[in-house]
Amino acid sequence: FPTGGGKTEAYLGLIAFVVLWRRLKFPQSGGGTTSFMRYTLRLLTTQQYLRASRMICALELIRRKSNGELGEDPFSIGLWVGAASSPNTFDKAQQFVETAAHGSQKAVSALVIDRCPWCEHEFRAPDNYQVGSTRFHFVCTNTACDFGGKDIGILPCNVVDEALYKDPPTLLIATI
């Protein structure tokens, strides 16, 4: 199939269908990881993660407006590519955020998401990252965004291995 033929959109649509079907069919046990995508190259994996993040954000907004019909567990996406491309631990993520706050572009790249996948608002460290010894979250600070603001600012995306083990994402994207 040629480049630009809609392959990614086709399987992201299928994943969205299965994720929603699973939550509706099995409301008590429909959480956890539903789909696992793997790619051979880290750069391609990261690019596909960024594309799929927008779909997961859309699903999460649908879930929030579903009055509990789609469960209480948020839809989420995780990136699992190893220490060469993203932080493995909460402590390493904290180091990257601190380094990014001082202007390091390499640290920003290691955090993978540099703008909100929903509204495209550019991230600045440390404002757009909630990080500590036991947590890491991306946060949109754009109050006009559906994910912006104090109460719902946490995005359903993660790149820290410890966070993925602690709370497995709905969609996990990884390298082989």
JSON list of C-alpha atoms in Angstrom, two decimals:
[
{"chain": "A", "resi": 1, "resn": "PHE", "atom": "CA", "xyz": [0.00, 0.00, 0.00]},
{"chain": "A", "resi": 2, "resn": "PRO", "atom": "CA", "xyz": [1.41, 3.42, -0.91]},
{"chain": "A", "resi": 3, "resn": "THR", "atom": "CA", "xyz": [2.31, 6.14, 1.57]},
{"chain": "A", "resi": 4, "resn": "GLY", "atom": "CA", "xyz": [-0.65, 8.40, 2.28]},
{"chain": "A", "resi": 5, "resn": "GLY", "atom": "CA", "xyz": [-3.22, 5.72, 1.58]},
{"chain": "A", "resi": 6, "resn": "GLY", "atom": "CA", "xyz": [-4.90, 5.94, 4.98]},
{"chain": "A", "resi": 7, "resn": "LYS", "atom": "CA", "xyz": [-3.50, 2.76, 6.56]},
{"chain": "A", "resi": 8, "resn": "THR", "atom": "CA", "xyz": [-2.89, 4.35, 9.96]},
{"chain": "A", "resi": 9, "resn": "GLU", "atom": "CA", "xyz": [-6.32, 5.99, 10.03]},
{"chain": "A", "resi": 10, "resn": "ALA", "atom": "CA", "xyz": [-7.92, 2.64, 9.16]},
{"chain": "A", "resi": 11, "resn": "TYR", "atom": "CA", "xyz": [-6.36, 0.73, 12.03]},
{"chain": "A", "resi": 12, "resn": "LEU", "atom": "CA", "xyz": [-6.77, 3.63, 14.48]},
{"chain": "A", "resi": 13, "resn": "GLY", "atom": "CA", "xyz": [-10.48, 3.57, 13.59]},
{"chain": "A", "resi": 14, "resn": "LEU", "atom": "CA", "xyz": [-10.57, -0.17, 14.21]},
{"chain": "A", "resi": 15, "resn": "ILE", "atom": "CA", "xyz": [-8.78, 0.27, 17.55]},
{"chain": "A", "resi": 16, "resn": "ALA", "atom": "CA", "xyz": [-11.28, 2.97, 18.58]},
{"chain": "A", "resi": 17, "resn": "PHE", "atom": "CA", "xyz": [-14.16, 0.64, 17.68]},
{"chain": "A", "resi": 18, "resn": "VAL", "atom": "CA", "xyz": [-12.72, -2.27, 19.70]},
{"chain": "A", "resi": 19, "resn": "VAL", "atom": "CA", "xyz": [-11.91, -0.04, 22.70]},
{"chain": "A", "resi": 20, "resn": "LEU", "atom": "CA", "xyz": [-15.46, 1.31, 22.82]},
{"chain": "A", "resi": 21, "resn": "TRP", "atom": "CA", "xyz": [-17.02, -2.11, 22.18]},
{"chain": "A", "resi": 22, "resn": "ARG", "atom": "CA", "xyz": [-14.97, -3.68, 24.97]},
{"chain": "A", "resi": 23, "resn": "ARG", "atom": "CA", "xyz": [-16.02, -1.01, 27.47]},
{"chain": "A", "resi": 24, "resn": "LEU", "atom": "CA", "xyz": [-19.69, -1.35, 26.53]},
{"chain": "A", "resi": 25, "resn": "LYS", "atom": "CA", "xyz": [-19.70, -5.16, 26.41]},
{"chain": "A", "resi": 26, "resn": "PHE", "atom": "CA", "xyz": [-17.61, -5.74, 29.56]},
{"chain": "A", "resi": 27, "resn": "PRO", "atom": "CA", "xyz": [-18.18, -2.70, 31.81]},
{"chain": "A", "resi": 28, "resn": "GLN", "atom": "CA", "xyz": [-16.60, -4.29, 34.90]},
{"chain": "A", "resi": 29, "resn": "SER", "atom": "CA", "xyz": [-13.46, -5.66, 33.23]},
{"chain": "A", "resi": 30, "resn": "GLY", "atom": "CA", "xyz": [-13.11, -3.51, 30.10]},
{"chain": "A", "resi": 31, "resn": "GLY", "atom": "CA", "xyz": [-10.20, -1.43, 31.41]},
{"chain": "A", "resi": 32, "resn": "GLY", "atom": "CA", "xyz": [-6.51, -2.17, 30.98]},
{"chain": "A", "resi": 33, "resn": "THR", "atom": "CA", "xyz": [-4.66, -2.59, 27.73]},
{"chain": "A", "resi": 34, "resn": "THR", "atom": "CA", "xyz": [-6.90, -3.29, 24.74]},
{"chain": "A", "resi": 35, "resn": "SER", "atom": "CA", "xyz": [-4.43, -2.90, 21.90]},
{"chain": "A", "resi": 36, "resn": "PHE", "atom": "CA", "xyz": [-0.68, -3.18, 21.47]},
{"chain": "A", "resi": 37, "resn": "MET", "atom": "CA", "xyz": [1.06, -1.70, 18.40]},
{"chain": "A", "resi": 38, "resn": "ARG", "atom": "CA", "xyz": [4.70, -2.39, 17.61]},
{"chain": "A", "resi": 39, "resn": "TYR", "atom": "CA", "xyz": [7.10, -0.82, 15.15]},
{"chain": "A", "resi": 40, "resn": "THR", "atom": "CA", "xyz": [10.71, -1.61, 14.25]},
{"chain": "A", "resi": 41, "resn": "LEU", "atom": "CA", "xyz": [12.14, 1.91, 14.49]},
{"chain": "A", "resi": 42, "resn": "ARG", "atom": "CA", "xyz": [11.98, 4.24, 17.50]},
{"chain": "A", "resi": 43, "resn": "LEU", "atom": "CA", "xyz": [11.38, 7.35, 15.39]},
{"chain": "A", "resi": 44, "resn": "LEU", "atom": "CA", "xyz": [8.46, 5.72, 13.56]},
{"chain": "A", "resi": 45, "resn": "THR", "atom": "CA", "xyz": [7.08, 4.46, 16.89]},
{"chain": "A", "resi": 46, "resn": "THR", "atom": "CA", "xyz": [7.21, 7.96, 18.35]},
{"chain": "A", "resi": 47, "resn": "GLN", "atom": "CA", "xyz": [5.54, 9.47, 15.27]},
{"chain": "A", "resi": 48, "resn": "GLN", "atom": "CA", "xyz": [2.71, 6.92, 15.42]},
{"chain": "A", "resi": 49, "resn": "TYR", "atom": "CA", "xyz": [2.34, 7.54, 19.17]},
{"chain": "A", "resi": 50, "resn": "LEU", "atom": "CA", "xyz": [1.81, 11.24, 18.50]},
{"chain": "A", "resi": 51, "resn": "ARG", "atom": "CA", "xyz": [-0.80, 10.46, 15.81]},
{"chain": "A", "resi": 52, "resn": "ALA", "atom": "CA", "xyz": [-2.66, 7.96, 18.01]},
{"chain": "A", "resi": 53, "resn": "SER", "atom": "CA", "xyz": [-2.63, 10.33, 21.02]},
{"chain": "A", "resi": 54, "resn": "ARG", "atom": "CA", "xyz": [-5.22, 12.55, 19.37]},
{"chain": "A", "resi": 55, "resn": "MET", "atom": "CA", "xyz": [-7.57, 9.57, 18.90]},
{"chain": "A", "resi": 56, "resn": "ILE", "atom": "CA", "xyz": [-7.16, 8.56, 22.54]},
{"chain": "A", "resi": 57, "resn": "CYS", "atom": "CA", "xyz": [-7.91, 12.15, 23.62]},
{"chain": "A", "resi": 58, "resn": "ALA", "atom": "CA", "xyz": [-11.13, 12.02, 21.57]},
{"chain": "A", "resi": 59, "resn": "LEU", "atom": "CA", "xyz": [-12.11, 8.70, 23.17]},
{"chain": "A", "resi": 60, "resn": "GLU", "atom": "CA", "xyz": [-11.40, 10.08, 26.63]},
{"chain": "A", "resi": 61, "resn": "LEU", "atom": "CA", "xyz": [-13.64, 13.09, 26.01]},
{"chain": "A", "resi": 62, "resn": "ILE", "atom": "CA", "xyz": [-16.42, 10.74, 24.86]},
{"chain": "A", "resi": 63, "resn": "ARG", "atom": "CA", "xyz": [-15.93, 8.64, 28.01]},
{"chain": "A", "resi": 64, "resn": "ARG", "atom": "CA", "xyz": [-16.10, 11.69, 30.27]},
{"chain": "A", "resi": 65, "resn": "LYS", "atom": "CA", "xyz": [-19.44, 12.69, 28.72]},
{"chain": "A", "resi": 66, "resn": "SER", "atom": "CA", "xyz": [-20.89, 9.14, 28.80]},
{"chain": "A", "resi": 67, "resn": "ASN", "atom": "CA", "xyz": [-22.33, 9.36, 32.35]},
{"chain": "A", "resi": 68, "resn": "GLY", "atom": "CA", "xyz": [-20.39, 6.26, 33.42]},
{"chain": "A", "resi": 69, "resn": "GLU", "atom": "CA", "xyz": [-21.57, 4.10, 30.52]},
{"chain": "A", "resi": 70, "resn": "LEU", "atom": "CA", "xyz": [-17.94, 3.69, 29.37]},
{"chain": "A", "resi": 71, "resn": "GLY", "atom": "CA", "xyz": [-16.55, 3.08, 32.85]},
{"chain": "A", "resi": 72, "resn": "GLU", "atom": "CA", "xyz": [-14.56, 5.10, 35.32]},
{"chain": "A", "resi": 73, "resn": "ASP", "atom": "CA", "xyz": [-11.10, 4.14, 34.06]},
{"chain": "A", "resi": 74, "resn": "PRO", "atom": "CA", "xyz": [-9.80, 6.77, 31.63]},
{"chain": "A", "resi": 75, "resn": "PHE", "atom": "CA", "xyz": [-8.82, 5.82, 28.10]},
{"chain": "A", "resi": 76, "resn": "SER", "atom": "CA", "xyz": [-5.06, 6.29, 27.79]},
{"chain": "A", "resi": 77, "resn": "ILE", "atom": "CA", "xyz": [-2.04, 5.76, 25.57]},
{"chain": "A", "resi": 78, "resn": "GLY", "atom": "CA", "xyz": [1.50, 4.78, 26.47]},
{"chain": "A", "resi": 79, "resn": "LEU", "atom": "CA", "xyz": [4.82, 4.80, 24.66]},
{"chain": "A", "resi": 80, "resn": "TRP", "atom": "CA", "xyz": [7.30, 2.05, 25.51]},
{"chain": "A", "resi": 81, "resn": "VAL", "atom": "CA", "xyz": [10.56, 2.51, 23.61]},
{"chain": "A", "resi": 82, "resn": "GLY", "atom": "CA", "xyz": [13.38, 2.28, 26.12]},
{"chain": "A", "resi": 83, "resn": "ALA", "atom": "CA", "xyz": [15.70, 4.67, 27.86]},
{"chain": "A", "resi": 84, "resn": "ALA", "atom": "CA", "xyz": [17.36, 5.89, 24.65]},
{"chain": "A", "resi": 85, "resn": "SER", "atom": "CA", "xyz": [14.14, 7.68, 23.62]},
{"chain": "A", "resi": 86, "resn": "SER", "atom": "CA", "xyz": [12.07, 8.30, 26.77]},
{"chain": "A", "resi": 87, "resn": "PRO", "atom": "CA", "xyz": [12.48, 8.16, 30.56]},
{"chain": "A", "resi": 88, "resn": "ASN", "atom": "CA", "xyz": [12.19, 4.73, 32.20]},
{"chain": "A", "resi": 89, "resn": "THR", "atom": "CA", "xyz": [11.62, 6.02, 35.73]},
{"chain": "A", "resi": 90, "resn": "PHE", "atom": "CA", "xyz": [9.82, 8.86, 37.48]},
{"chain": "A", "resi": 91, "resn": "ASP", "atom": "CA", "xyz": [13.18, 10.12, 38.77]},
{"chain": "A", "resi": 92, "resn": "LYS", "atom": "CA", "xyz": [14.61, 10.24, 35.24]},
{"chain": "A", "resi": 93, "resn": "ALA", "atom": "CA", "xyz": [11.49, 12.06, 34.01]},
{"chain": "A", "resi": 94, "resn": "GLN", "atom": "CA", "xyz": [11.95, 14.61, 36.79]},
{"chain": "A", "resi": 95, "resn": "GLN", "atom": "CA", "xyz": [15.54, 15.15, 35.67]},
{"chain": "A", "resi": 96, "resn": "PHE", "atom": "CA", "xyz": [14.40, 15.67, 32.07]},
{"chain": "A", "resi": 97, "resn": "VAL", "atom": "CA", "xyz": [11.74, 18.20, 33.12]},
{"chain": "A", "resi": 98, "resn": "GLU", "atom": "CA", "xyz": [14.26, 20.14, 35.22]},
{"chain": "A", "resi": 99, "resn": "THR", "atom": "CA", "xyz": [16.80, 20.11, 32.37]},
{"chain": "A", "resi": 100, "resn": "ALA", "atom": "CA", "xyz": [14.11, 21.13, 29.85]},
{"chain": "A", "resi": 101, "resn": "ALA", "atom": "CA", "xyz": [13.14, 24.03, 32.12]},
{"chain": "A", "resi": 102, "resn": "HIS", "atom": "CA", "xyz": [16.70, 25.31, 31.66]},
{"chain": "A", "resi": 103, "resn": "GLY", "atom": "CA", "xyz": [16.37, 25.23, 27.87]},
{"chain": "A", "resi": 104, "resn": "SER", "atom": "CA", "xyz": [17.71, 21.80, 26.91]},
{"chain": "A", "resi": 105, "resn": "GLN", "atom": "CA", "xyz": [16.12, 20.73, 23.60]},
{"chain": "A", "resi": 106, "resn": "LYS", "atom": "CA", "xyz": [17.45, 17.18, 24.09]},
{"chain": "A", "resi": 107, "resn": "ALA", "atom": "CA", "xyz": [15.49, 16.88, 27.36]},
{"chain": "A", "resi": 108, "resn": "VAL", "atom": "CA", "xyz": [12.33, 18.16, 25.64]},
{"chain": "A", "resi": 109, "resn": "SER", "atom": "CA", "xyz": [12.78, 15.52, 22.91]},
{"chain": "A", "resi": 110, "resn": "ALA", "atom": "CA", "xyz": [13.15, 12.78, 25.54]},
{"chain": "A", "resi": 111, "resn": "LEU", "atom": "CA", "xyz": [9.77, 13.79, 27.03]},
{"chain": "A", "resi": 112, "resn": "VAL", "atom": "CA", "xyz": [8.34, 13.09, 23.53]},
{"chain": "A", "resi": 113, "resn": "ILE", "atom": "CA", "xyz": [5.23, 15.33, 23.67]},
{"chain": "A", "resi": 114, "resn": "ASP", "atom": "CA", "xyz": [6.11, 18.99, 23.24]},
{"chain": "A", "resi": 115, "resn": "ARG", "atom": "CA", "xyz": [2.55, 20.24, 22.60]},
{"chain": "A", "resi": 116, "resn": "CYS", "atom": "CA", "xyz": [-0.96, 19.22, 23.56]},
{"chain": "A", "resi": 117, "resn": "PRO", "atom": "CA", "xyz": [-2.11, 16.49, 21.16]},
{"chain": "A", "resi": 118, "resn": "TRP", "atom": "CA", "xyz": [-5.66, 17.91, 21.32]},
{"chain": "A", "resi": 119, "resn": "CYS", "atom": "CA", "xyz": [-5.26, 21.69, 20.91]},
{"chain": "A", "resi": 120, "resn": "GLU", "atom": "CA", "xyz": [-1.61, 21.94, 19.74]},
{"chain": "A", "resi": 121, "resn": "HIS", "atom": "CA", "xyz": [-0.77, 24.36, 22.60]},
{"chain": "A", "resi": 122, "resn": "GLU", "atom": "CA", "xyz": [3.02, 24.41, 22.93]},
{"chain": "A", "resi": 123, "resn": "PHE", "atom": "CA", "xyz": [4.41, 22.96, 26.16]},
{"chain": "A", "resi": 124, "resn": "ARG", "atom": "CA", "xyz": [6.91, 24.68, 28.43]},
{"chain": "A", "resi": 125, "resn": "ALA", "atom": "CA", "xyz": [8.77, 22.98, 31.25]},
{"chain": "A", "resi": 126, "resn": "PRO", "atom": "CA", "xyz": [7.95, 22.70, 34.08]},
{"chain": "A", "resi": 127, "resn": "ASP", "atom": "CA", "xyz": [4.38, 24.05, 33.60]},
{"chain": "A", "resi": 128, "resn": "ASN", "atom": "CA", "xyz": [3.11, 21.28, 31.33]},
{"chain": "A", "resi": 129, "resn": "TYR", "atom": "CA", "xyz": [4.54, 18.34, 33.25]},
{"chain": "A", "resi": 130, "resn": "GLN", "atom": "CA", "xyz": [3.39, 17.01, 36.62]},
{"chain": "A", "resi": 131, "resn": "VAL", "atom": "CA", "xyz": [6.31, 15.02, 37.89]},
{"chain": "A", "resi": 132, "resn": "GLY", "atom": "CA", "xyz": [7.38, 13.53, 41.20]},
{"chain": "A", "resi": 133, "resn": "SER", "atom": "CA", "xyz": [8.96, 10.43, 42.67]},
{"chain": "A", "resi": 134, "resn": "THR", "atom": "CA", "xyz": [5.78, 8.37, 42.04]},
{"chain": "A", "resi": 135, "resn": "ARG", "atom": "CA", "xyz": [4.00, 10.12, 39.17]},
{"chain": "A", "resi": 136, "resn": "PHE", "atom": "CA", "xyz": [4.34, 11.71, 35.75]},
{"chain": "A", "resi": 137, "resn": "HIS", "atom": "CA", "xyz": [1.60, 13.40, 33.71]},
{"chain": "A", "resi": 138, "resn": "PHE", "atom": "CA", "xyz": [1.39, 15.72, 30.74]},
{"chain": "A", "resi": 139, "resn": "VAL", "atom": "CA", "xyz": [-0.78, 18.74, 31.51]},
{"chain": "A", "resi": 140, "resn": "CYS", "atom": "CA", "xyz": [-2.41, 21.17, 29.10]},
{"chain": "A", "resi": 141, "resn": "THR", "atom": "CA", "xyz": [-2.45, 24.70, 30.51]},
{"chain": "A", "resi": 142, "resn": "ASN", "atom": "CA", "xyz": [-4.55, 26.17, 27.70]},
{"chain": "A", "resi": 143, "resn": "THR", "atom": "CA", "xyz": [-7.87, 27.02, 29.36]},
{"chain": "A", "resi": 144, "resn": "ALA", "atom": "CA", "xyz": [-9.61, 27.01, 25.96]},
{"chain": "A", "resi": 145, "resn": "CYS", "atom": "CA", "xyz": [-8.65, 23.34, 25.45]},
{"chain": "A", "resi": 146, "resn": "ASP", "atom": "CA", "xyz": [-11.03, 20.52, 26.43]},
{"chain": "A", "resi": 147, "resn": "PHE", "atom": "CA", "xyz": [-8.15, 19.14, 28.51]},
{"chain": "A", "resi": 148, "resn": "GLY", "atom": "CA", "xyz": [-7.00, 22.53, 29.83]},
{"chain": "A", "resi": 149, "resn": "GLY", "atom": "CA", "xyz": [-7.54, 23.99, 33.25]},
{"chain": "A", "resi": 150, "resn": "LYS", "atom": "CA", "xyz": [-6.93, 22.93, 36.84]},
{"chain": "A", "resi": 151, "resn": "ASP", "atom": "CA", "xyz": [-9.46, 20.14, 37.25]},
{"chain": "A", "resi": 152, "resn": "ILE", "atom": "CA", "xyz": [-9.08, 18.25, 33.98]},
{"chain": "A", "resi": 153, "resn": "GLY", "atom": "CA", "xyz": [-5.69, 19.36, 32.70]},
{"chain": "A", "resi": 154, "resn": "ILE", "atom": "CA", "xyz": [-4.10, 15.90, 32.78]},
{"chain": "A", "resi": 155, "resn": "LEU", "atom": "CA", "xyz": [-3.75, 14.40, 29.32]},
{"chain": "A", "resi": 156, "resn": "PRO", "atom": "CA", "xyz": [-4.36, 10.66, 28.85]},
{"chain": "A", "resi": 157, "resn": "CYS", "atom": "CA", "xyz": [-0.82, 10.11, 27.54]},
{"chain": "A", "resi": 158, "resn": "ASN", "atom": "CA", "xyz": [2.33, 8.76, 29.16]},
{"chain": "A", "resi": 159, "resn": "VAL", "atom": "CA", "xyz": [5.89, 7.90, 28.16]},
{"chain": "A", "resi": 160, "resn": "VAL", "atom": "CA", "xyz": [7.43, 6.84, 31.48]},
{"chain": "A", "resi": 161, "resn": "ASP", "atom": "CA", "xyz": [7.85, 3.07, 31.84]},
{"chain": "A", "resi": 162, "resn": "GLU", "atom": "CA", "xyz": [7.11, 3.09, 35.59]},
{"chain": "A", "resi": 163, "resn": "ALA", "atom": "CA", "xyz": [3.79, 4.85, 34.94]},
{"chain": "A", "resi": 164, "resn": "LEU", "atom": "CA", "xyz": [2.88, 2.30, 32.27]},
{"chain": "A", "resi": 165, "resn": "TYR", "atom": "CA", "xyz": [3.56, -0.62, 34.64]},
{"chain": "A", "resi": 166, "resn": "LYS", "atom": "CA", "xyz": [1.63, 1.07, 37.44]},
{"chain": "A", "resi": 167, "resn": "ASP", "atom": "CA", "xyz": [-1.41, 1.91, 35.29]},
{"chain": "A", "resi": 168, "resn": "PRO", "atom": "CA", "xyz": [-1.44, 0.01, 31.97]},
{"chain": "A", "resi": 169, "resn": "PRO", "atom": "CA", "xyz": [-2.72, 2.19, 29.11]},
{"chain": "A", "resi": 170, "resn": "THR", "atom": "CA", "xyz": [-5.63, 1.36, 26.82]},
{"chain": "A", "resi": 171, "resn": "LEU", "atom": "CA", "xyz": [-3.30, 1.53, 23.80]},
{"chain": "A", "resi": 172, "resn": "LEU", "atom": "CA", "xyz": [0.40, 0.71, 24.16]},
{"chain": "A", "resi": 173, "resn": "ILE", "atom": "CA", "xyz": [2.77, 1.61, 21.34]},
{"chain": "A", "resi": 174, "resn": "ALA", "atom": "CA", "xyz": [6.25, 0.09, 21.45]},
{"chain": "A", "resi": 175, "resn": "THR", "atom": "CA", "xyz": [9.33, -0.85, 19.50]},
{"chain": "A", "resi": 176, "resn": "ILE", "atom": "CA", "xyz": [10.06, -4.50, 18.73]}
]
